[in-house]
């Protein structure tokens, strides 16, 4: 990277995230003064007020401009969604991991202005008021989490519409839609009119925001002594006057257009998984080629612009999270995930020269944000995969690798058109999404082992002694494993019903009180439908509940089936007692459960069949149920950092896991339970029908020796290609020795730059909680030497 | 063992056949030397639960500050390893019919197909179980699974000739070129080994010769020169140099076997490179490790 990029990158890395009160103050100003009563229009005007008045900066040497906060790492809060208490601010400021500096001035403004207005009026307050007692009990127990309690629905990805239309083109569409409203025959015409008006206001707000950068660039240029920089500032001014209002004319403008739109989306609301440029290599390729051809751009200049763009993502930490939300997603990362490769809409190989340039940028920048992935189709060349694996091998967890053909199959199964499916990819961690056309909303993680624990206690949570579940019978009375599993299914049903009831209310709360007119402008069919993103406006509307720890749940059920029923080597009574005692005094039993039980992840059908039954039970409960937006519920399997939180509320489990220890992550086997190497893990994982999910997450950890040299890359290539041939959705790698990680735990100051793969994202190892660090160390390390002793 | 990376091309499953006619002091699969199953014991894993002693029907196990095993009385029935929750006791080696083995091998066919891998028969010495080996190889061949046999070469030449049609590639160990030294270190003459290597060289296309590099035992100039001259004469050019490592020491301890090379250190990477470079320029294809 050149000197400019190196400086911008190091500035970005050097600044600690801090809480900016600016947005909260502006929003509060607006709400105090506004007399507007129409909800979407009021939201749009509030957004406009923020975009008109928020600070505008152009950093020294920057080419791509615009920040979410007043300066890099300045992170706004969203009091209309979650009004932090003063205690929250103290926690944010002082907590050991993922802290945000909070200045005295911020504290004062928060106390004097923000809290008095928003206390009791935020979505969070509203949401908890509307939830039933049983919902709250299950939530507090840790059966599930709730994504929308501090953040707005998001998980959305921009399609290609910005590059062909610009915001003014979209505004014309809005006007056309307004002109064709039929007030005599369409009972919703008035609602649509208000929503469409709001979209038009939001479009103007972002165009104006860009223009303010142009004005600043002009001012700076007038004062600038350096000729070269002055010229750059003139170009920035020119760019910011043109995009995102108009379609971009060149490569530079296409990046800047996206960036303004990104800032618009993440300033309007604190959408989950921020926002994502989707298929950058395909969307930007025409600009790249045209500019190269006419000589307006060199490959080096394109690289520099992309790198400046990368720094922008890294300047924007996730909005500050507290409580359960911080536990389920304890990271600064805001999950913008750059997709590369995959298929074109016509089904042909989507890899192009820009793909390789983007991979070089990922490699050189080595930044947590944006996250990145390969969309690997069988039609893509091995050169593409191998280039990606060369980066993977460096051991900081990026890029992750997805089976593009499986993503298409999943999306087709959910009812997307073939073209929309091929234009899709991954948002957030591993979630399949039809880019630019879908609201795919993650609503919370679901603690599968905890449901089993409550089943084993006939509806009571042993941690609190409270009865929060259904009475599914005293397990000592179960005559067969089938009875045991049927009880688990009934318990699962009980909690899924509670979660879905809650979801259906929360969905309406957001639809009615917290529309997102700017985001709606960008996602196709919202304009045509005159409906908001949060109210079923997009072409596709999917609601996910994420299953957590199928591994721990499977191994626990396998232990019960194997020891209690099939071999009758342990009585249910003893097992329950041992679990209650957290295996204190039961070490021999614990080891038997741990060592002498068929486990998921070993290509062992006994355990893998149980995995399938867990998978199917969860799927049957959720898949295909209608949500409130004309779409459907679906399942996926990822855990972010939630397997640690869920583990911390779950007592000892029958697989031999001690109380409060982390669960297995994603669809990975229980840490250390897989003993026959990666091919066996992949075979086990591929036995679940990934096509019926909206994404699964599989972690594999390799020691550096395995992936050394050209041969090492070849081996990984074969593993990935085979897993995908078998139907796997996603795989990601940590290439690191456990010894290195332990060393980093002991001497964090010497390993500040050590990055590891956590779940669907990478993070600084030293920023992780101790529990999560331990969990990553415990993950099975795949070596090329027989893990156990040779037994055949 | 699945996901084997160093015993032939691609991703492979390696089958270890127990029993070996040689006793190389550096052997890193000591549990594969005996033709019988073997009892291994890892004292660091033992939780003193006495489960092993209580299930032992032959009276071979008794408790004396720890579980003591009398090898003379032990029938290798495996009950103790079955009962041990901590995996401190393990019975290594089991008898399985060819069709069971094939089932295991088939599990990773998808990986073989993608990577050009397959199955490798190693040991111990696979040629020491000729009937089983031939039957297993024949099935693999008929199913299109790529086969490698990793051998020390100490077997009747007729056996080599019998299995040859089913073998895609041989990995053939050459430990010491000089017969007297071979007798002294390994315990048997190398005449038969060299004869078999000659047969394979003449009658079979694919063979890689593997030379373990053991400092102080066979890494001297004389032996290296002599070995490579011999290979040159046979027209063999693919050579894997395997640097000695002591990682098997723990296994010896668990088997209650003495480890004879306690003073030997792994050869330095630079030394390995030096040897490789020297013979590479004489037309050999040399790989370090493999």
Coordinates of C-alpha atoms in Angstrom, one line a residue, chain A residues 262-675:
Chain A
X262 CA -24.1 3.3 3.4
X263 CA -23.8 6.3 5.8
X264 CA -27.4 7.2 5.1
X265 CA -28.6 3.7 6.0
X266 CA -26.5 3.4 9.2
X267 CA -27.5 6.9 10.3
X268 CA -31.2 6.6 9.7
X269 CA -31.2 3.5 12.1
X270 CA -28.7 1.3 13.7
X271 CA -29.6 -1.6 11.4
X272 CA -28.2 -5.0 12.4
X273 CA -25.3 -6.1 10.2
X274 CA -24.9 -2.4 9.1
X275 CA -25.2 -2.5 5.4
X276 CA -23.3 -4.2 2.7
X277 CA -22.2 -3.3 -0.9
X278 CA -23.0 -6.9 -2.0
X279 CA -21.5 -7.9 -5.3
X280 CA -18.9 -5.2 -5.5
X281 CA -16.7 -6.9 -8.1
X282 CA -19.7 -7.3 -10.5
X283 CA -21.4 -4.1 -9.8
X284 CA -18.3 -2.0 -10.2
X285 CA -16.6 -4.0 -13.0
X286 CA -18.2 -2.0 -15.9
X287 CA -16.8 1.3 -14.4
X288 CA -13.4 -0.3 -13.8
X289 CA -13.1 -1.6 -17.4
X290 CA -14.4 1.6 -18.9
X291 CA -12.0 3.8 -16.9
X292 CA -9.0 1.6 -17.6
X293 CA -9.8 1.7 -21.3
X294 CA -10.1 5.4 -21.6
X295 CA -7.0 5.9 -19.5
X296 CA -8.9 7.7 -16.7
X297 CA -7.8 5.0 -14.2
X298 CA -4.9 2.8 -13.6
X299 CA -4.9 -0.5 -11.7
X300 CA -2.9 1.2 -9.0
X301 CA -5.2 4.1 -8.7
X302 CA -8.2 1.6 -8.5
X303 CA -6.3 -0.2 -5.7
X304 CA -5.7 3.0 -3.8
X305 CA -9.4 4.0 -4.1
X306 CA -10.5 0.6 -2.9
X307 CA -8.1 0.8 0.0
X308 CA -9.4 4.2 1.0
X309 CA -12.9 2.7 0.8
X310 CA -11.8 -0.1 3.1
X311 CA -10.5 2.3 5.7
X312 CA -13.9 3.9 5.8
X313 CA -15.5 0.7 7.0
X314 CA -12.9 0.2 9.6
X315 CA -13.6 3.7 10.9
X316 CA -17.2 2.6 11.8
X317 CA -17.5 0.3 14.8
X318 CA -20.8 -1.2 15.6
X319 CA -23.1 1.0 17.6
X320 CA -22.6 0.4 21.4
X321 CA -24.4 -2.6 22.7
X322 CA -25.2 -3.4 26.3
X323 CA -26.7 -6.4 28.2
X324 CA -27.7 -9.5 26.4
X325 CA -27.2 -7.9 23.0
X326 CA -23.5 -7.2 23.9
X327 CA -23.2 -10.8 25.1
X328 CA -24.6 -12.4 21.9
X329 CA -22.6 -10.1 19.7
X330 CA -19.6 -8.9 21.7
X331 CA -17.6 -7.2 19.0
X332 CA -16.8 -3.8 17.4
X333 CA -17.4 -5.4 14.0
X334 CA -20.5 -4.3 12.3
X335 CA -20.7 -7.2 9.8
X336 CA -20.5 -5.5 6.5
X337 CA -19.3 -8.4 4.3
X338 CA -17.8 -7.9 0.9
X339 CA -18.8 -10.7 -1.5
X340 CA -16.5 -11.8 -4.3
X341 CA -16.9 -14.1 -7.2
X342 CA -20.0 -16.4 -7.5
X343 CA -22.3 -16.3 -10.5
X344 CA -23.6 -13.7 -12.8
X345 CA -27.3 -13.3 -13.2
X346 CA -27.2 -15.4 -16.3
X347 CA -25.5 -18.2 -14.4
X348 CA -22.0 -17.8 -15.8
X349 CA -18.8 -17.5 -13.8
X350 CA -18.8 -14.2 -12.0
X351 CA -15.1 -13.9 -11.3
X352 CA -13.4 -11.0 -13.1
X353 CA -10.2 -9.0 -12.9
X354 CA -11.7 -6.7 -10.3
X355 CA -12.3 -9.7 -8.1
X356 CA -8.6 -10.4 -8.0
X357 CA -7.8 -6.7 -7.3
X358 CA -10.3 -6.8 -4.4
X359 CA -8.6 -9.9 -3.0
X360 CA -5.3 -8.1 -3.1
X361 CA -6.8 -5.3 -1.2
X362 CA -8.2 -7.6 1.4
X363 CA -4.8 -9.2 1.7
X364 CA -2.9 -5.9 2.0
X365 CA -5.3 -4.1 4.3
X366 CA -5.7 -6.9 6.8
X367 CA -8.6 -5.0 8.5
X368 CA -11.4 -6.5 10.6
X369 CA -13.9 -4.3 8.7
X370 CA -15.2 -4.8 6.1
X371 CA -15.4 -8.6 6.4
X372 CA -15.0 -10.5 3.2
X373 CA -15.9 -13.7 1.6
X374 CA -15.5 -15.8 -1.5
X375 CA -18.7 -16.9 -3.2
X376 CA -17.3 -20.1 -4.7
X377 CA -19.3 -21.8 -7.5
X378 CA -18.2 -24.9 -9.2
X379 CA -18.1 -22.7 -12.2
X380 CA -15.4 -20.5 -10.7
X381 CA -11.7 -21.3 -11.5
X382 CA -9.4 -22.8 -8.8
X383 CA -7.2 -19.7 -9.3
X384 CA -9.9 -17.7 -7.5
X385 CA -10.2 -20.2 -4.6
X386 CA -6.4 -20.5 -4.3
X387 CA -5.9 -16.8 -4.2
X388 CA -8.4 -16.6 -1.4
X389 CA -6.8 -19.5 0.5
X390 CA -3.4 -17.8 0.3
X391 CA -5.0 -15.0 2.4
X392 CA -6.8 -17.5 4.7
X393 CA -3.4 -19.2 5.3
X394 CA -2.1 -16.0 6.8
X395 CA -4.2 -16.8 9.8
X396 CA -6.4 -13.8 10.4
X397 CA -9.6 -15.6 9.4
X398 CA -10.6 -13.8 6.3
X399 CA -12.0 -14.4 3.8
X400 CA -14.6 -17.0 4.7
X401 CA -15.7 -19.3 1.9
X402 CA -19.3 -19.9 0.7
X403 CA -20.8 -22.4 -1.7
X404 CA -22.4 -20.1 -4.2
X405 CA -24.3 -22.9 -5.9
X406 CA -25.8 -23.9 -2.5
X407 CA -26.7 -20.3 -1.7
X408 CA -28.6 -20.2 -5.0
X409 CA -30.3 -23.5 -4.2
X410 CA -31.3 -22.2 -0.7
X411 CA -32.7 -19.0 -2.1
X412 CA -34.6 -20.8 -4.9
X413 CA -36.1 -23.2 -2.3
X414 CA -37.4 -20.1 -0.4
X415 CA -39.2 -19.0 -3.5
X416 CA -36.8 -16.4 -5.1
X417 CA -36.5 -16.2 -8.8
X418 CA -33.5 -17.7 -10.5
X419 CA -32.0 -14.3 -11.4
X420 CA -32.6 -12.9 -7.9
X421 CA -31.0 -15.9 -6.4
X422 CA -27.9 -15.6 -8.5
X423 CA -27.7 -11.9 -7.7
X424 CA -27.7 -12.9 -4.0
X425 CA -25.0 -13.9 -1.7
X426 CA -24.1 -13.4 2.0
X427 CA -25.0 -10.7 4.4
X428 CA -23.7 -10.4 8.0
X429 CA -22.0 -13.7 8.9
X430 CA -23.4 -16.5 6.8
X431 CA -26.9 -15.5 5.9
X432 CA -28.2 -16.1 2.4
X433 CA -29.9 -13.0 1.0
X434 CA -31.3 -11.8 -2.3
X435 CA -29.3 -8.6 -2.6
X436 CA -31.2 -5.4 -3.1
X437 CA -34.5 -7.2 -3.0
X438 CA -34.9 -8.8 0.4
X439 CA -35.4 -8.0 4.0
X440 CA -34.0 -11.1 5.7
X441 CA -34.3 -10.3 9.4
X442 CA -32.5 -12.2 12.1
X443 CA -34.6 -12.0 15.2
X444 CA -32.6 -13.9 17.8
X445 CA -30.5 -16.9 18.7
X446 CA -32.2 -20.0 20.1
X447 CA -30.5 -22.1 22.8
X448 CA -31.1 -25.7 21.8
X449 CA -29.1 -27.3 24.7
X450 CA -31.0 -25.2 27.2
X451 CA -34.3 -26.6 25.9
X452 CA -32.9 -30.0 26.5
X453 CA -31.8 -29.1 30.0
X454 CA -35.3 -27.8 30.8
X455 CA -36.8 -31.0 29.3
X456 CA -34.6 -33.1 31.6
X457 CA -36.1 -31.0 34.5
X458 CA -39.7 -31.3 33.4
X459 CA -40.1 -27.7 32.6
X460 CA -38.0 -26.2 35.4
X461 CA -34.9 -24.2 34.8
X462 CA -32.5 -25.7 37.3
X463 CA -30.4 -22.6 37.5
X464 CA -33.2 -20.5 38.9
X465 CA -35.6 -23.1 40.1
X466 CA -38.4 -21.4 38.2
X467 CA -40.8 -23.3 36.1
X468 CA -40.7 -21.6 32.7
X469 CA -41.3 -24.6 30.4
X470 CA -43.9 -27.1 29.6
X471 CA -44.4 -30.2 31.8
X472 CA -43.1 -32.8 29.4
X473 CA -42.8 -35.6 31.9
X474 CA -40.3 -36.8 34.5
X475 CA -37.5 -38.2 32.4
X476 CA -37.0 -41.1 34.9
X477 CA -40.4 -42.4 33.7
X478 CA -39.3 -42.5 30.0
X479 CA -39.2 -46.0 28.8
X480 CA -37.5 -45.4 25.5
X481 CA -35.3 -42.8 23.8
X482 CA -38.2 -42.0 21.5
X483 CA -40.2 -40.9 24.5
X484 CA -37.2 -38.8 25.6
X485 CA -36.9 -37.1 22.2
X486 CA -40.7 -36.6 22.0
X487 CA -40.5 -34.7 25.2
X488 CA -37.6 -32.6 23.9
X489 CA -39.7 -31.8 20.8
X490 CA -42.7 -30.7 22.9
X491 CA -40.4 -28.4 24.9
X492 CA -38.9 -27.0 21.8
X493 CA -42.4 -26.4 20.4
X494 CA -43.4 -24.6 23.7
X495 CA -40.5 -22.1 23.4
X496 CA -40.7 -21.6 19.7
X497 CA -44.3 -20.6 20.1
X498 CA -43.4 -18.0 22.7
X499 CA -40.6 -16.7 20.6
X500 CA -42.7 -16.4 17.4
X501 CA -45.5 -14.7 19.3
X502 CA -43.1 -12.1 20.5
X503 CA -41.6 -11.7 17.0
X504 CA -44.9 -11.1 15.5
X505 CA -45.6 -8.3 17.9
X506 CA -42.1 -6.8 17.5
X507 CA -42.4 -6.9 13.7
X508 CA -45.6 -4.8 14.0
X509 CA -43.9 -2.4 16.4
X510 CA -41.2 -1.6 13.9
X511 CA -43.6 -1.5 11.0
X512 CA -45.9 1.0 12.8
X513 CA -43.4 3.1 14.8
X514 CA -40.0 2.8 13.3
X515 CA -40.2 2.8 9.5
X516 CA -36.9 3.3 7.5
X517 CA -37.8 5.4 4.5
X518 CA -34.3 5.8 3.3
X519 CA -33.5 2.1 3.4
X520 CA -36.9 1.4 1.7
X521 CA -35.9 3.6 -1.2
X522 CA -33.0 1.3 -2.0
X523 CA -34.6 -2.1 -1.7
X524 CA -36.6 -3.2 -4.7
X525 CA -40.4 -3.2 -4.7
X526 CA -40.7 -0.9 -1.6
X527 CA -41.4 2.0 -4.0
X528 CA -43.7 0.0 -6.2
X529 CA -45.6 -1.3 -3.2
X530 CA -45.5 2.0 -1.4
X531 CA -44.5 0.1 1.7
X532 CA -41.7 0.4 4.1
X533 CA -38.7 -2.0 4.5
X534 CA -39.9 -2.8 8.0
X535 CA -43.5 -3.5 6.8
X536 CA -43.1 -6.0 4.0
X537 CA -42.2 -3.6 1.2
X538 CA -39.4 -5.6 -0.3
X539 CA -39.9 -8.3 -2.9
X540 CA -38.9 -10.9 -0.3
X541 CA -39.4 -10.9 3.5
X542 CA -37.8 -13.6 5.5
X543 CA -37.6 -13.9 9.3
X544 CA -34.9 -16.1 10.9
X545 CA -34.5 -17.6 14.3
X546 CA -30.9 -18.9 14.6
X547 CA -30.4 -22.4 16.1
X548 CA -27.4 -22.4 18.4
X549 CA -25.3 -25.4 19.4
X550 CA -26.8 -28.3 17.4
X551 CA -23.4 -29.9 18.3
X552 CA -23.8 -29.8 22.1
X553 CA -27.5 -30.7 21.8
X554 CA -26.8 -33.7 19.5
X555 CA -23.9 -35.0 21.7
X556 CA -26.1 -34.7 24.8
X557 CA -29.0 -36.6 23.2
X558 CA -26.5 -39.1 21.9
X559 CA -25.2 -39.7 25.4
X560 CA -28.7 -40.2 26.8
X561 CA -29.6 -42.6 24.0
X562 CA -26.4 -44.5 24.1
X563 CA -25.8 -44.9 27.8
X564 CA -29.3 -44.7 29.4
X565 CA -31.4 -46.5 26.8
X566 CA -29.3 -48.5 24.3
X567 CA -26.7 -49.8 26.7
X568 CA -28.4 -49.1 30.0
X569 CA -25.0 -48.5 31.5
X570 CA -26.1 -45.3 33.3
X571 CA -29.5 -44.8 34.9
X572 CA -31.4 -41.6 34.2
X573 CA -31.4 -41.0 38.0
X574 CA -27.6 -41.0 38.2
X575 CA -27.3 -38.9 35.1
X576 CA -29.7 -36.3 36.4
X577 CA -27.9 -36.3 39.8
X578 CA -24.5 -35.9 38.1
X579 CA -25.8 -33.0 36.0
X580 CA -27.3 -31.4 39.1
X581 CA -23.9 -31.8 40.9
X582 CA -22.1 -30.4 37.8
X583 CA -20.3 -33.8 37.9
X584 CA -18.6 -33.1 41.2
X585 CA -18.0 -36.6 42.5
X586 CA -19.0 -38.0 39.1
X587 CA -15.7 -37.6 37.2
X588 CA -15.6 -41.2 36.0
X589 CA -19.2 -40.8 34.6
X590 CA -18.3 -37.5 33.1
X591 CA -15.3 -39.0 31.3
X592 CA -17.4 -41.9 30.1
X593 CA -20.0 -39.5 28.6
X594 CA -17.2 -37.4 27.1
X595 CA -15.0 -40.2 25.8
X596 CA -17.2 -43.2 25.3
X597 CA -20.2 -41.8 23.4
X598 CA -20.6 -41.5 19.7
X599 CA -20.2 -37.8 18.9
X600 CA -21.2 -35.5 16.1
X601 CA -18.3 -34.6 13.8
X602 CA -16.8 -38.1 13.4
X603 CA -18.8 -39.2 10.4
X604 CA -20.5 -41.6 12.8
X605 CA -24.0 -42.3 11.8
X606 CA -25.2 -43.0 15.3
X607 CA -24.5 -39.4 16.3
X608 CA -25.1 -37.8 12.9
X609 CA -28.6 -39.4 12.8
X610 CA -29.4 -37.6 16.0
X611 CA -28.1 -34.4 14.6
X612 CA -30.5 -34.8 11.7
X613 CA -33.4 -35.4 14.1
X614 CA -32.5 -32.2 16.0
X615 CA -32.2 -30.3 12.7
X616 CA -35.5 -31.6 11.5
X617 CA -37.3 -30.9 14.7
X618 CA -36.1 -27.3 14.8
X619 CA -36.8 -26.9 11.1
X620 CA -40.4 -28.3 11.3
X621 CA -41.2 -25.9 14.2
X622 CA -40.1 -22.8 12.3
X623 CA -39.8 -23.2 8.6
X624 CA -42.6 -21.9 6.4
X625 CA -44.6 -20.2 9.2
X626 CA -45.9 -16.9 8.0
X627 CA -44.5 -13.7 9.4
X628 CA -46.5 -10.5 9.6
X629 CA -45.0 -9.0 6.4
X630 CA -46.2 -11.5 3.8
X631 CA -43.1 -13.5 4.1
X632 CA -42.0 -16.6 6.0
X633 CA -39.9 -17.9 8.9
X634 CA -36.8 -19.8 8.1
X635 CA -34.0 -21.4 10.1
X636 CA -30.2 -20.9 10.0
X637 CA -27.3 -22.0 12.2
X638 CA -24.8 -19.4 13.4
X639 CA -23.9 -18.2 16.8
X640 CA -21.6 -15.1 16.6
X641 CA -20.5 -15.0 20.3
X642 CA -23.9 -16.3 21.6
X643 CA -22.7 -19.8 22.2
X644 CA -20.6 -18.4 25.0
X645 CA -23.5 -16.5 26.5
X646 CA -25.9 -19.4 26.1
X647 CA -23.3 -21.7 27.6
X648 CA -23.0 -19.3 30.6
X649 CA -26.6 -19.8 31.5
X650 CA -26.8 -23.6 30.9
X651 CA -25.8 -26.1 33.6
X652 CA -23.9 -29.3 33.0
X653 CA -25.0 -31.2 29.9
X654 CA -25.1 -35.0 29.3
X655 CA -22.3 -34.8 26.8
X656 CA -19.9 -34.3 29.7
X657 CA -19.7 -30.5 29.4
X658 CA -19.4 -28.7 32.7
X659 CA -21.9 -26.1 33.8
X660 CA -21.5 -22.5 32.4
X661 CA -18.9 -23.6 29.8
X662 CA -19.5 -22.5 26.2
X663 CA -21.6 -24.5 23.8
X664 CA -20.4 -25.6 20.4
X665 CA -20.4 -22.8 17.8
X666 CA -22.3 -22.7 14.6
X667 CA -22.7 -26.2 13.2
X668 CA -19.2 -27.1 14.4
X669 CA -18.7 -30.2 16.5
X670 CA -18.3 -29.7 20.2
X671 CA -14.7 -28.4 20.9
X672 CA -12.5 -31.5 21.0
X673 CA -15.2 -34.0 20.2
X674 CA -14.1 -34.5 16.6
X675 CA -11.3 -37.0 16.6

